[in-house]
Structures are given as structure tokens and as C-alpha cells.
Coordinates of N, CA, C and O and ligand atoms in Angstrom, one line a residue:
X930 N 14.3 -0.2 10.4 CA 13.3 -0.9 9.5 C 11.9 -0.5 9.9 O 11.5 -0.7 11.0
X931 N 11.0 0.1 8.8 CA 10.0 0.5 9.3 C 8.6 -0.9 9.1 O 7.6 -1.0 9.9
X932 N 8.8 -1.8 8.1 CA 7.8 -2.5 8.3 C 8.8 -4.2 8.8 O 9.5 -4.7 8.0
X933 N 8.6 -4.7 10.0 CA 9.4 -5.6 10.4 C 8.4 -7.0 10.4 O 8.7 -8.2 10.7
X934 N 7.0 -6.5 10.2 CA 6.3 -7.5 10.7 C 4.7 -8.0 10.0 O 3.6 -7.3 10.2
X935 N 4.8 -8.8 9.5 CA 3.4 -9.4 8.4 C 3.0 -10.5 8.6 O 3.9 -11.4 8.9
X936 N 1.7 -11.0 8.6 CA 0.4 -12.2 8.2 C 0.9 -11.9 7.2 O 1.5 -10.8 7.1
X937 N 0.7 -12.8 6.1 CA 0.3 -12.9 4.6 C -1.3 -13.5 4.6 O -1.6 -14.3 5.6
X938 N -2.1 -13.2 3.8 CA -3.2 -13.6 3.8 C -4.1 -13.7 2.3 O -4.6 -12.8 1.8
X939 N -3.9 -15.4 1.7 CA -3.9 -15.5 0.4 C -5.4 -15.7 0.4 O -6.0 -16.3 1.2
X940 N -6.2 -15.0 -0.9 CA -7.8 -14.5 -0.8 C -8.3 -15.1 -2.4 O -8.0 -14.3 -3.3
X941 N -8.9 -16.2 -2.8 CA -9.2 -16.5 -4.0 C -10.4 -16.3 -4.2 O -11.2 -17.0 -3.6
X942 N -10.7 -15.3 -5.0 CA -12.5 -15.0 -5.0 C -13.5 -15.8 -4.7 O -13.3 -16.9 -5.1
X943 N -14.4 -15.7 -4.2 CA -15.4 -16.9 -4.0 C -16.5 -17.0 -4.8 O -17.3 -16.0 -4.9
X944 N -16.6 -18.1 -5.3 CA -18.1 -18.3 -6.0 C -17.5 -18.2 -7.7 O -18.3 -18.4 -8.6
X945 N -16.5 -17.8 -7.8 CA -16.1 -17.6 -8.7 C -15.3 -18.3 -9.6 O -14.4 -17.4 -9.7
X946 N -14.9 -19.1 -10.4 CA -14.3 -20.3 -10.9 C -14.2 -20.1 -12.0 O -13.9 -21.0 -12.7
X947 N -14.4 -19.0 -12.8 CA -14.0 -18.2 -13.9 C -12.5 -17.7 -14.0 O -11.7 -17.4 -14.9
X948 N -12.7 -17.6 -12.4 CA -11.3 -16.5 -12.4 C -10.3 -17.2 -11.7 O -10.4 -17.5 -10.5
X949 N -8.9 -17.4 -12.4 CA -7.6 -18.6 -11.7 C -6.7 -18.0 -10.7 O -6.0 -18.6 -9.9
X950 N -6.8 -16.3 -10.8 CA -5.9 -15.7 -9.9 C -6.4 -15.3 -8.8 O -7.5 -14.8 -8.5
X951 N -4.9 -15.6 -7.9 CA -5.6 -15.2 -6.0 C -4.8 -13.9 -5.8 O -3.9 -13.5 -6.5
X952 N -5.3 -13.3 -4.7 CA -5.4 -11.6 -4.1 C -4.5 -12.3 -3.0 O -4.5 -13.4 -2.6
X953 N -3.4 -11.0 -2.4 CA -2.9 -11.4 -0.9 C -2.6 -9.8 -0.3 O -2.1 -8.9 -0.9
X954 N -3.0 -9.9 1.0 CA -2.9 -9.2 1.6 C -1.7 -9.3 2.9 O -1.5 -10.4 3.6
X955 N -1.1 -8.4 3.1 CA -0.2 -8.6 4.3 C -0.4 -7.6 5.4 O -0.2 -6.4 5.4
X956 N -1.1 -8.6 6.8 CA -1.7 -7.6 7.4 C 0.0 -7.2 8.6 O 1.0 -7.8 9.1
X957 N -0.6 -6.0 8.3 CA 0.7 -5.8 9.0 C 0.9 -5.2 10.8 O 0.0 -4.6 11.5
X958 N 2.1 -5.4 11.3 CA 2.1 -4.9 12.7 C 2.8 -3.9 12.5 O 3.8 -3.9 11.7
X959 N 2.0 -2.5 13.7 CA 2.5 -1.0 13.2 C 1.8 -0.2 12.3 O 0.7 -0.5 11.8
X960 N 2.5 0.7 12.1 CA 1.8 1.5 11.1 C 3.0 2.2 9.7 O 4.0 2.8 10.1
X961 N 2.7 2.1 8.6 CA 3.3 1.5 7.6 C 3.1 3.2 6.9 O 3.4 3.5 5.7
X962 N 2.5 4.3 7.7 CA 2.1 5.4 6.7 C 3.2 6.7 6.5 O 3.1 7.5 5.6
X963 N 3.9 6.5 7.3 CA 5.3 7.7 7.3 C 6.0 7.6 5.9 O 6.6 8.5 5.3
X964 N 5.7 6.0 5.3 CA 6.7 6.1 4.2 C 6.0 6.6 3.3 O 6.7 6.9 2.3
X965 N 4.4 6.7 3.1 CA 3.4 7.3 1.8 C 3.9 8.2 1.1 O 3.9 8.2 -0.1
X966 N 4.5 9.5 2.0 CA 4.7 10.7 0.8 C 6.2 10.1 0.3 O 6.7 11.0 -0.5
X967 N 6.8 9.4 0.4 CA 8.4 9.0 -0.2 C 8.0 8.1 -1.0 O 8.9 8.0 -1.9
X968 N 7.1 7.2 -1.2 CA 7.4 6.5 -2.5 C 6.1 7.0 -3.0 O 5.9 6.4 -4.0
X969 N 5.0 7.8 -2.8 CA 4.6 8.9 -3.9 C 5.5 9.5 -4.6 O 5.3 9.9 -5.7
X970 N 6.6 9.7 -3.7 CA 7.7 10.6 -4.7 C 8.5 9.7 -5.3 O 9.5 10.1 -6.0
X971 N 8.5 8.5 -5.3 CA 9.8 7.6 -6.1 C 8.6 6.8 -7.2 O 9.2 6.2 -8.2
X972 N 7.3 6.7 -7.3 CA 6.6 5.8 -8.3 C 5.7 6.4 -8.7 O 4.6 6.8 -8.2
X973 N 6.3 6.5 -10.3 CA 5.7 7.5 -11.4 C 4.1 6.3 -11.3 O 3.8 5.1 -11.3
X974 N 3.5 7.9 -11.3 CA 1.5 7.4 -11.6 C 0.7 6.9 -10.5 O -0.4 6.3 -10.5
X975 N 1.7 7.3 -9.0 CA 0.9 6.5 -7.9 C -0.2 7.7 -7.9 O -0.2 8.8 -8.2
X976 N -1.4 6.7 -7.2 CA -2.4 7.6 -6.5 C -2.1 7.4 -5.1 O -1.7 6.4 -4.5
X977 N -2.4 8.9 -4.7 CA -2.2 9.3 -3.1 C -3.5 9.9 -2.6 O -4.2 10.7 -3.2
X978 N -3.6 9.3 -1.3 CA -4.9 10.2 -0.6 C -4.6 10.0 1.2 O -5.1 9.2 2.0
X979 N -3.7 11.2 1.1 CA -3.1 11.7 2.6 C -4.4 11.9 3.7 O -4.1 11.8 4.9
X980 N -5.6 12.2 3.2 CA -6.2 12.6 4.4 C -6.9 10.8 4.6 O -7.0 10.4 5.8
X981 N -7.1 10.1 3.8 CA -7.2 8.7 4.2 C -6.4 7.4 4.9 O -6.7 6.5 5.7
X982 N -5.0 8.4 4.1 CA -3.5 7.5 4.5 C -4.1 6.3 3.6 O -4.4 5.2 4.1
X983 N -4.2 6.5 2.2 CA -4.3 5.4 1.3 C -3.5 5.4 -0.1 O -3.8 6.2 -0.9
X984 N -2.1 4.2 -0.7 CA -1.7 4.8 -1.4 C -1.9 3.7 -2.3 O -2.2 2.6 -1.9
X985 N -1.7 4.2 -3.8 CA -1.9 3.1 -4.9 C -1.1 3.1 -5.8 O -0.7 4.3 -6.1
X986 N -0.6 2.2 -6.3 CA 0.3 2.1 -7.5 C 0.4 0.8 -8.3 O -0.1 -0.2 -7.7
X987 N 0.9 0.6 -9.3 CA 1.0 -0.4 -9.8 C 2.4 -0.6 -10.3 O 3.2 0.1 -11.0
X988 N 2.6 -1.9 -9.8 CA 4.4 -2.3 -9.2 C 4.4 -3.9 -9.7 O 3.8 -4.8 -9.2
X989 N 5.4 -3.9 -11.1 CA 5.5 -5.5 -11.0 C 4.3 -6.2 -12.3 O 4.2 -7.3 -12.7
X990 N 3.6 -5.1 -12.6 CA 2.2 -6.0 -12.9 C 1.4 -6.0 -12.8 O 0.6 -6.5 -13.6
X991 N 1.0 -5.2 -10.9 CA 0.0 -5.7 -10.2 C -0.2 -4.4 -9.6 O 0.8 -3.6 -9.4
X992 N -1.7 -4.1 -9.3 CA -1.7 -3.0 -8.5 C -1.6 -3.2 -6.8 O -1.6 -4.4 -6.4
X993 N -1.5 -2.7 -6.2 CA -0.6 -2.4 -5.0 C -1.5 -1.3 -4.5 O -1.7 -0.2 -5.1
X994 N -2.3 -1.6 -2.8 CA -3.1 -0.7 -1.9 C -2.5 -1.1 -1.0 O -2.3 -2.2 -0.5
X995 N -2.2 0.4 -0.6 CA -1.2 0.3 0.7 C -1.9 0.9 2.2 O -1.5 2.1 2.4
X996 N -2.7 0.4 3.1 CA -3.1 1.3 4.5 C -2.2 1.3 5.3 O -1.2 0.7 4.9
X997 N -2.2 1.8 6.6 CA -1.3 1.9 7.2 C -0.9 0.7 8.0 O 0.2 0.6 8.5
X998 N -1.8 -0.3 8.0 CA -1.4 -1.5 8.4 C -1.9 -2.8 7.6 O -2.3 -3.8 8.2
X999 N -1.9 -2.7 6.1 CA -2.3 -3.2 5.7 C -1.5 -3.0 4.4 O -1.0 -1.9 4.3
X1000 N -1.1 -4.1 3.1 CA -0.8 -4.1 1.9 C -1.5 -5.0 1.1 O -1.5 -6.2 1.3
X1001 N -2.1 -4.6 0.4 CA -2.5 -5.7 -1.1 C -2.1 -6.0 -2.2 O -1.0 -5.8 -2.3
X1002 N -2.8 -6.6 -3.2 CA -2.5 -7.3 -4.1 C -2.9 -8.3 -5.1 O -2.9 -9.5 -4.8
X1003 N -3.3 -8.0 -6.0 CA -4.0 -8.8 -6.8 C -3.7 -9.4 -8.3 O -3.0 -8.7 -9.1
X1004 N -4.2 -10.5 -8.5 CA -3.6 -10.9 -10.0 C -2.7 -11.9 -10.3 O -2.2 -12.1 -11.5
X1005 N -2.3 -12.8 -8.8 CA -1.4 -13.5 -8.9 C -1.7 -14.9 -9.3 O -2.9 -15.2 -9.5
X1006 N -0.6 -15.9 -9.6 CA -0.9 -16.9 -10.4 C -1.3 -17.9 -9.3 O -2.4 -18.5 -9.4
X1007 N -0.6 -18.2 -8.3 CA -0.6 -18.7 -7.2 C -0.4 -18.3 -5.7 O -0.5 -17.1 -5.7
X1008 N -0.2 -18.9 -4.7 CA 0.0 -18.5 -3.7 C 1.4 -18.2 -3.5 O 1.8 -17.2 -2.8
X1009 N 2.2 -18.9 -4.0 CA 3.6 -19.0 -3.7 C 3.7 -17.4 -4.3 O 3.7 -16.5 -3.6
X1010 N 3.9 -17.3 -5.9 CA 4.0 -16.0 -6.3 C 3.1 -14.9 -5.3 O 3.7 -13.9 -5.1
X1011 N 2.1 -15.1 -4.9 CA 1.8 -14.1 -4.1 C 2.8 -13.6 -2.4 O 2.8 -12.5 -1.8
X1012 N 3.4 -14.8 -2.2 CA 3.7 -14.5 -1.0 C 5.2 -14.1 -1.2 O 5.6 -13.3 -0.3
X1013 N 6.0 -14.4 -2.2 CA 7.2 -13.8 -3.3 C 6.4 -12.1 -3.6 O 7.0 -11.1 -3.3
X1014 N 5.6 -12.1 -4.0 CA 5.8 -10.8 -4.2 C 5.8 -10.1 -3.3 O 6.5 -9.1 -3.3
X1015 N 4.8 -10.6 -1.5 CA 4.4 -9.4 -0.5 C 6.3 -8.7 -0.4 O 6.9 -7.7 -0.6
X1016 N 6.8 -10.1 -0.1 CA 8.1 -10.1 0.5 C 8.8 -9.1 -0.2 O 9.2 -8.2 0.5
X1017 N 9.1 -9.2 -1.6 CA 9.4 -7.7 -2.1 C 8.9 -6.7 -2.1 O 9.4 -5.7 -2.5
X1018 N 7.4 -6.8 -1.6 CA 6.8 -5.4 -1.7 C 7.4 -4.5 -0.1 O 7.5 -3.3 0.0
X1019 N 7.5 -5.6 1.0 CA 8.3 -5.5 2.2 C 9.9 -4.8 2.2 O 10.4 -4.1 3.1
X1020 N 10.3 -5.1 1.1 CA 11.7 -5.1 0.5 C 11.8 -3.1 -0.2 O 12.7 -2.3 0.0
X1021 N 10.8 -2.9 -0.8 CA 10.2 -1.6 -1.5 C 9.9 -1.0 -0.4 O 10.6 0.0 -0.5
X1022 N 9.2 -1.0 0.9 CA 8.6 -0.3 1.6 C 10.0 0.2 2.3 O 10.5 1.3 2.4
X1023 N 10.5 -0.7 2.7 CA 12.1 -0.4 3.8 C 13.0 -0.1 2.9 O 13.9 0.5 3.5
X1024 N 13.3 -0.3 1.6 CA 14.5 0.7 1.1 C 14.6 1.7 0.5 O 15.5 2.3 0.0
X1025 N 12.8 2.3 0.6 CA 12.5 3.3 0.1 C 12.7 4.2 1.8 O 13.1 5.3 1.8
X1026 N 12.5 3.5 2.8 CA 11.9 4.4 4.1 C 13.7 4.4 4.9 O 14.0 5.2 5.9
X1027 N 14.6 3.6 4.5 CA 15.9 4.0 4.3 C 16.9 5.0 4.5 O 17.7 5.3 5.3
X1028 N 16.1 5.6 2.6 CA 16.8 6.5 1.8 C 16.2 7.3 2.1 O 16.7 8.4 1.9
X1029 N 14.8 7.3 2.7 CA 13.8 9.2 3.0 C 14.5 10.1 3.1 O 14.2 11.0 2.3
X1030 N 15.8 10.3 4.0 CA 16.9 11.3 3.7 C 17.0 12.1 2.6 O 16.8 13.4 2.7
X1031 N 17.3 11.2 1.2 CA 17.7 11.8 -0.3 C 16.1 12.1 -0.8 O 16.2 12.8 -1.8
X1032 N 14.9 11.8 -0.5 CA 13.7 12.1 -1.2 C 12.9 13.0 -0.7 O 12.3 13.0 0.3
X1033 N 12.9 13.7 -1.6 CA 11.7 15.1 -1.0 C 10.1 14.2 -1.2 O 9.6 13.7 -2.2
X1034 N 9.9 14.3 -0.2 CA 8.5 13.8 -0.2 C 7.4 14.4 -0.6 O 7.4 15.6 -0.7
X1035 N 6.2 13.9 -0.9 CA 5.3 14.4 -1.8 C 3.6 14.1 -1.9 O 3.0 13.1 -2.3
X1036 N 3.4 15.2 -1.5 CA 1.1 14.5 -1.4 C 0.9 14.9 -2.4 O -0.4 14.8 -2.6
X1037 N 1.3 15.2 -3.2 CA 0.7 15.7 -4.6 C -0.7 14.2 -5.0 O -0.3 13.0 -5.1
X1038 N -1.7 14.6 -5.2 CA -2.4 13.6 -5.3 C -2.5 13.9 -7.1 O -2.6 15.1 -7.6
X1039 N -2.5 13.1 -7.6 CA -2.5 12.6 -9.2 C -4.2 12.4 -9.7 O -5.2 11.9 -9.2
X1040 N -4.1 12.7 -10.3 CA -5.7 12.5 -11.2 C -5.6 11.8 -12.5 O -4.8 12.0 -13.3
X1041 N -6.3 11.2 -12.6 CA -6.4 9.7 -14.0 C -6.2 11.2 -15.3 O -6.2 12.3 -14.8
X1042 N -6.1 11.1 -16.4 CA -6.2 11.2 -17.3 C -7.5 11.2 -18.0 O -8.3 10.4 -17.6
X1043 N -7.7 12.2 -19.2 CA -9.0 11.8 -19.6 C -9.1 11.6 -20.8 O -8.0 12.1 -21.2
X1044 N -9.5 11.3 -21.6 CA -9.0 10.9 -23.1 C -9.2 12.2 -24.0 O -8.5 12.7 -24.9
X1045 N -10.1 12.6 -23.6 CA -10.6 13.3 -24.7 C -9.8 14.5 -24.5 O -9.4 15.1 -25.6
X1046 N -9.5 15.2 -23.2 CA -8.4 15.9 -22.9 C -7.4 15.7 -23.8 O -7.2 16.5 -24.7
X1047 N -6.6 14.6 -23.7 CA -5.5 14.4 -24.3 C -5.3 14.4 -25.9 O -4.4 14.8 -26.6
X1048 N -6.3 13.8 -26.2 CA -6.9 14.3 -27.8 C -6.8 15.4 -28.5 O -6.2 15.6 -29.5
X1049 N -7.7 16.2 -27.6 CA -7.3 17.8 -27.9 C -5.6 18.4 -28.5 O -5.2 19.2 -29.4
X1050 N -4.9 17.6 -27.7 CA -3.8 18.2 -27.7 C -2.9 17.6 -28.9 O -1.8 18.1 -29.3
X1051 N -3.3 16.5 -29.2 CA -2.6 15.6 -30.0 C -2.8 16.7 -31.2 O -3.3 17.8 -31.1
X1052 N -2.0 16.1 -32.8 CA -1.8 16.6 -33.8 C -3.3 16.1 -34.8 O -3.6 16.5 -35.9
X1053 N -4.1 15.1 -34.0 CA -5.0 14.7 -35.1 C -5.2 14.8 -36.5 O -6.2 15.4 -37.0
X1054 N -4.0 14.2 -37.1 CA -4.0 13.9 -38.1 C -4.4 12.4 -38.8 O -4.4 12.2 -40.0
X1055 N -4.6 11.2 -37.6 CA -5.2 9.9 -37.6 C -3.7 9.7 -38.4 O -4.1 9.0 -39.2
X1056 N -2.6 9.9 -38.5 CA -1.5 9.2 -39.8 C -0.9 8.3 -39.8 O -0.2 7.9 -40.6
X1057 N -1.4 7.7 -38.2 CA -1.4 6.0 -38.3 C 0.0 5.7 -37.7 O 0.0 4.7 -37.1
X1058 N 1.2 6.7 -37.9 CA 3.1 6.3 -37.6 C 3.4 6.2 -36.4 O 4.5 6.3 -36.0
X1059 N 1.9 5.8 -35.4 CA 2.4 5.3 -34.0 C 1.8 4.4 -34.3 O 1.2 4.2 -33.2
X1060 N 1.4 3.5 -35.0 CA 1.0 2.3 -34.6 C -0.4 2.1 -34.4 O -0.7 0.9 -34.5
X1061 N -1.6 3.2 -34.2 CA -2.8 3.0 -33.6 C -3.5 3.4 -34.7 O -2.7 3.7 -35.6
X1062 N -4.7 3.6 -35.0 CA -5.7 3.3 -36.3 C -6.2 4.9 -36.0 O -6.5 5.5 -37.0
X1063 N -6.3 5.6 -34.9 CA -6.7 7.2 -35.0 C -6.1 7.9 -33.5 O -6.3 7.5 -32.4
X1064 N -5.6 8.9 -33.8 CA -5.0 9.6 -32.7 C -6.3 9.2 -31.7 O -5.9 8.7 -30.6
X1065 N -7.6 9.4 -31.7 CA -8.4 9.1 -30.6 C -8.3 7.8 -29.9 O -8.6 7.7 -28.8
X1066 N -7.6 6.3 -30.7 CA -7.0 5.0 -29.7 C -6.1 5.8 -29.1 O -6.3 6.1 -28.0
X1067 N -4.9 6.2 -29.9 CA -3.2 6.6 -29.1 C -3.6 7.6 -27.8 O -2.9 7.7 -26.8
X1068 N -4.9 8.5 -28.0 CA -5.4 9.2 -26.6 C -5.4 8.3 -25.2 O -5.1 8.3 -24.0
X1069 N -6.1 7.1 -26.4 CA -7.1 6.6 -25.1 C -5.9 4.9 -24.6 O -6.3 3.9 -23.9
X1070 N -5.1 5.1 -24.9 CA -3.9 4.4 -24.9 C -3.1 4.8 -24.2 O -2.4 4.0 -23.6
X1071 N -2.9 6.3 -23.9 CA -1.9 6.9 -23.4 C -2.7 7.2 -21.9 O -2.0 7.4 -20.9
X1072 N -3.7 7.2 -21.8 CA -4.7 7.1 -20.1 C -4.2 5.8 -19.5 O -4.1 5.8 -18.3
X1073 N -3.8 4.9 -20.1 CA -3.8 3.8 -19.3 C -2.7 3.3 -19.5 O -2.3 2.2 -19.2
X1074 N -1.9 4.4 -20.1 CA -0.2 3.8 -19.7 C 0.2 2.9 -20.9 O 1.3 2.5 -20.5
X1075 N 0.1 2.3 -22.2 CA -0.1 1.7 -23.3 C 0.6 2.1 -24.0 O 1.2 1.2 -24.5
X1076 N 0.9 3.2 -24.3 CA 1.6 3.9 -25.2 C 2.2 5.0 -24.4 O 1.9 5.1 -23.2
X1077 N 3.3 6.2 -24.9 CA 4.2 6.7 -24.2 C 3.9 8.0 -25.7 O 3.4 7.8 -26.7
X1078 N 4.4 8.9 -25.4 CA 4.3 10.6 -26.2 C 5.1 10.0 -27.9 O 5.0 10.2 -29.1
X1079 N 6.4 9.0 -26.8 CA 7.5 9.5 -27.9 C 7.0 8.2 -28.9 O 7.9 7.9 -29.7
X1080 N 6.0 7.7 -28.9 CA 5.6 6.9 -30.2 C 4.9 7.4 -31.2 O 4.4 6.7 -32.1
X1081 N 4.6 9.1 -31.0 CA 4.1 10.0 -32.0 C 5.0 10.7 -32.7 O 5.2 11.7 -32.1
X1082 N 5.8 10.6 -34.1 CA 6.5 11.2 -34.4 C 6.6 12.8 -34.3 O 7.6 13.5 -33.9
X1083 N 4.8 13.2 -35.0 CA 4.4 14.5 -34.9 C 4.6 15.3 -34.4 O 4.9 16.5 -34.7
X1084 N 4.5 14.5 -32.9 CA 4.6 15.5 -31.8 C 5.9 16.4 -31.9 O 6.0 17.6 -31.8
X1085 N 7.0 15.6 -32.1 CA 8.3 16.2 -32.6 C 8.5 17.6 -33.0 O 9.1 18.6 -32.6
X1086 N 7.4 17.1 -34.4 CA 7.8 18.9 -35.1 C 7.4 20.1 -34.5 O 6.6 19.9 -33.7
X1087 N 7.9 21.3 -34.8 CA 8.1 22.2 -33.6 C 6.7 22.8 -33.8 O 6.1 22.2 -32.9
X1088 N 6.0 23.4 -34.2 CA 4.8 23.6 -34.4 C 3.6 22.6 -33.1 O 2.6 23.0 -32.6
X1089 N 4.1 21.6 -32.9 CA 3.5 20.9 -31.2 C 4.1 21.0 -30.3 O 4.0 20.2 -29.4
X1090 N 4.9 22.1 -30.1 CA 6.3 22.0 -28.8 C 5.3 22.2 -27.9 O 5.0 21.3 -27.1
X1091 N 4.6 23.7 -28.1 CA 3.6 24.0 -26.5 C 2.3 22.7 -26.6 O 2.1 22.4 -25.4
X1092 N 1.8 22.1 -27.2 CA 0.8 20.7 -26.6 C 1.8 20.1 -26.7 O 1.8 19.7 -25.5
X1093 N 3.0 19.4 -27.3 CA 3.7 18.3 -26.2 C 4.0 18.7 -24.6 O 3.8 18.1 -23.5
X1094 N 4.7 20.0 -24.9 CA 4.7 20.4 -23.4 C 3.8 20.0 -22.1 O 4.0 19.6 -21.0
X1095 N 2.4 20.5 -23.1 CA 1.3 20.4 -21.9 C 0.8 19.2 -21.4 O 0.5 18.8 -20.2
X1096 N 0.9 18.3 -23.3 CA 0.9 16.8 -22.6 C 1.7 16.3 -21.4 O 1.3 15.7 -20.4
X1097 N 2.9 16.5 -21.6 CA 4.3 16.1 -20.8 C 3.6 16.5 -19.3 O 3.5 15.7 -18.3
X1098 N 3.2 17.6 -19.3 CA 2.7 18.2 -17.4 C 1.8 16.9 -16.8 O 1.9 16.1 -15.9
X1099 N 0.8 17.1 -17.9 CA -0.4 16.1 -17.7 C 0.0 14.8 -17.4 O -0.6 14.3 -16.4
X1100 N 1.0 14.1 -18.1 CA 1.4 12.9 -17.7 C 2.3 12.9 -16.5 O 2.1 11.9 -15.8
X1101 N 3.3 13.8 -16.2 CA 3.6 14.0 -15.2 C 2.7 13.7 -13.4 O 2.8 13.0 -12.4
X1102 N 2.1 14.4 -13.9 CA 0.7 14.4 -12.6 C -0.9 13.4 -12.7 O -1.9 13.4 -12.1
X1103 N -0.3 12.4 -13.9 CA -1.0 11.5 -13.7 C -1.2 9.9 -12.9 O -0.1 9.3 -12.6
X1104 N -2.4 9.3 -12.7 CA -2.2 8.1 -12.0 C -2.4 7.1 -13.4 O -3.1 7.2 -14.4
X1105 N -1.7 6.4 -13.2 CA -1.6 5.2 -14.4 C -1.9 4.0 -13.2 O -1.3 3.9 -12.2
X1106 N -2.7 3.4 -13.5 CA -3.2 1.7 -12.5 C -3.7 1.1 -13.5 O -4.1 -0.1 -13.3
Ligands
SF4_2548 S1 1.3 9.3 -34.8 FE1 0.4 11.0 -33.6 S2 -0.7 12.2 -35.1 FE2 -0.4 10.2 -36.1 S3 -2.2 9.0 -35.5 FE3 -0.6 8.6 -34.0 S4 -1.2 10.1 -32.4 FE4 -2.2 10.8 -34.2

């Protein structure tokens, strides 16, 4: 078991009374970074940054910063749910670091998406059959993980095969948080 050992540490903004949800941190004993390139490779859209040893993803709902002795978390309703989630994020870290065996590991570091990029590639015809009012929302929809390729009919017909393709890479190698 690579992470055996955590503080939980429940953090509710201060000064702030606008806002109902608390942050938790689990400080942890050891160093938690051998497992970074294996669940970069098991969770689509993580951001990785190997020369930091800092990894990000968003797991559950919630985004998720992982140091090497440290895990976060924010957005939760209470404390209880916060300390329910470290515990499975505990649960994620060791049955991913397990299986390292079966996972080719991976620094590929991911880069956000940019809208207008993705625009380019769409069919812009605004025709509305995904649901969004102009291919420029369904762009800027698809940056932040909102929408998915296959809610464009368009894209289908074969005349988009090479820009679905390229979208497909793009999303591939992107960070979604
Ligand atoms: S279905 Fe495709 S082509 Fe039509 S508006 Fe949506 S993104 Fe644009």
C-alpha cells in the first residue's frame, strides 16, 4: 500500500459567508508521487506537471490536487462528505498503485483546449441538432467537458472524417477540470 497514512484537514473559506462549501486536505505521511504517471494514465483530462510532482484531475465532481504529500479538494457540502471523499480518494491512489503492473505510465502533460481552435474544425453550420444555439457555444462547451463530439450529428458525415479525427486527438490530449 503506497499511501497508509493521513490528517484530514477540513478548510472553510474565511471571511466568506457567501460561500456553504468546505475544502479538505489530507496531509499525508510519505511521499504519494510514484503513483502520478499511472493514474495520469488511467484519468481521462488529468493535468500533469512531473517536474513539480503536481497532478490534477477532476474525480467525483470535484477537482482533486495531488503533491507528493499532500491531497485536496474542494466543493464539498460538509465535513463529513469531505472526509468520505479523502477516504476514497485513499482508495483511488492504492488500487491504482496495485495494478501499476497492467499500466503503462504516462507524463504526457495535457493542455486546456481553446475554443476557438475547436471551432475551426467544427462544420459551422450553427444547425442547432446538438442542442446549442451556434457551433461557437458547442466549441466552447466541449473545452470544459459539457458536451462530447458525438452530440454533433454533422460531424458524422464523411466529408468531416479528417476534422473529427483531429478533434478526437485534441480531446484526447486535453485537460478537462
Ligand atoms: S450540431 Fe454541429 S454543426 Fe450543428 S450547431 Fe451543433 S456543433 Fe454546429
Amino acid at each position: 500500500m503506497l499511501l497508509t497514512n493521513y490528517e484530514p484537514e477540513i478548510i472553510r473559506p474565511p471571511c466568506d459567508y457567501s460561500r456553504e462549501t468546505v475544502n479538505a486536505i489530507g496531509h499525508i505521511t510519505g511521499d504519494i508521487s510514484p503513483v502520478f504517471p499511472y493514474l495520469n494514465a488511467v484519468i481521462p483530462g488529468a493535468e500533469y506537471q512531473p517536474a513539480g510532482k503536481v497532478l490534477r484531475f477532476k474525480w467525483e465532481g470535484h477537482v482533486v490536487t495531488l503533491r507528493p504529500d499532500e491531497m485536496a479538494a474542494g466543493g464539498f457540502n460538509d465535513a463529513d462528505e469531505a472526509v468520505d471523499f479523502l477516504a476514497r480518494l485513499q482508495k483511488l491512489i492504492n488500487d491504482t498503485w496495485e495494478r501499476r503492473h497492467t499500466i503503462q505510465p504516462s507524463e504526457v502533460q495535457r493542455k486546456r483546449l481553446v475554443a476557438t481552435d475547436v471551432y475551426r474544425l467544427l462544420p459551422r453550420t450553427n444547425c442547432k441538432a446538438c442542442g446549442q444555439p451556434t457551433c461557437f457555444t458547442f466549441a466552447a462547451k466541449l473545452t470544459m467537458g459539457e458536451v462530447t463530439l458525438e452530440a454533433c450529428p454533422v460531424l458524422t458525415e464523411p466529408q468531416f472524417a479528417a476534422q473529427r479525427a483531429k478533434l478526437e486527438e485534441m480531446i484526447a490530449n486535453a485537460v478537462f477540470l
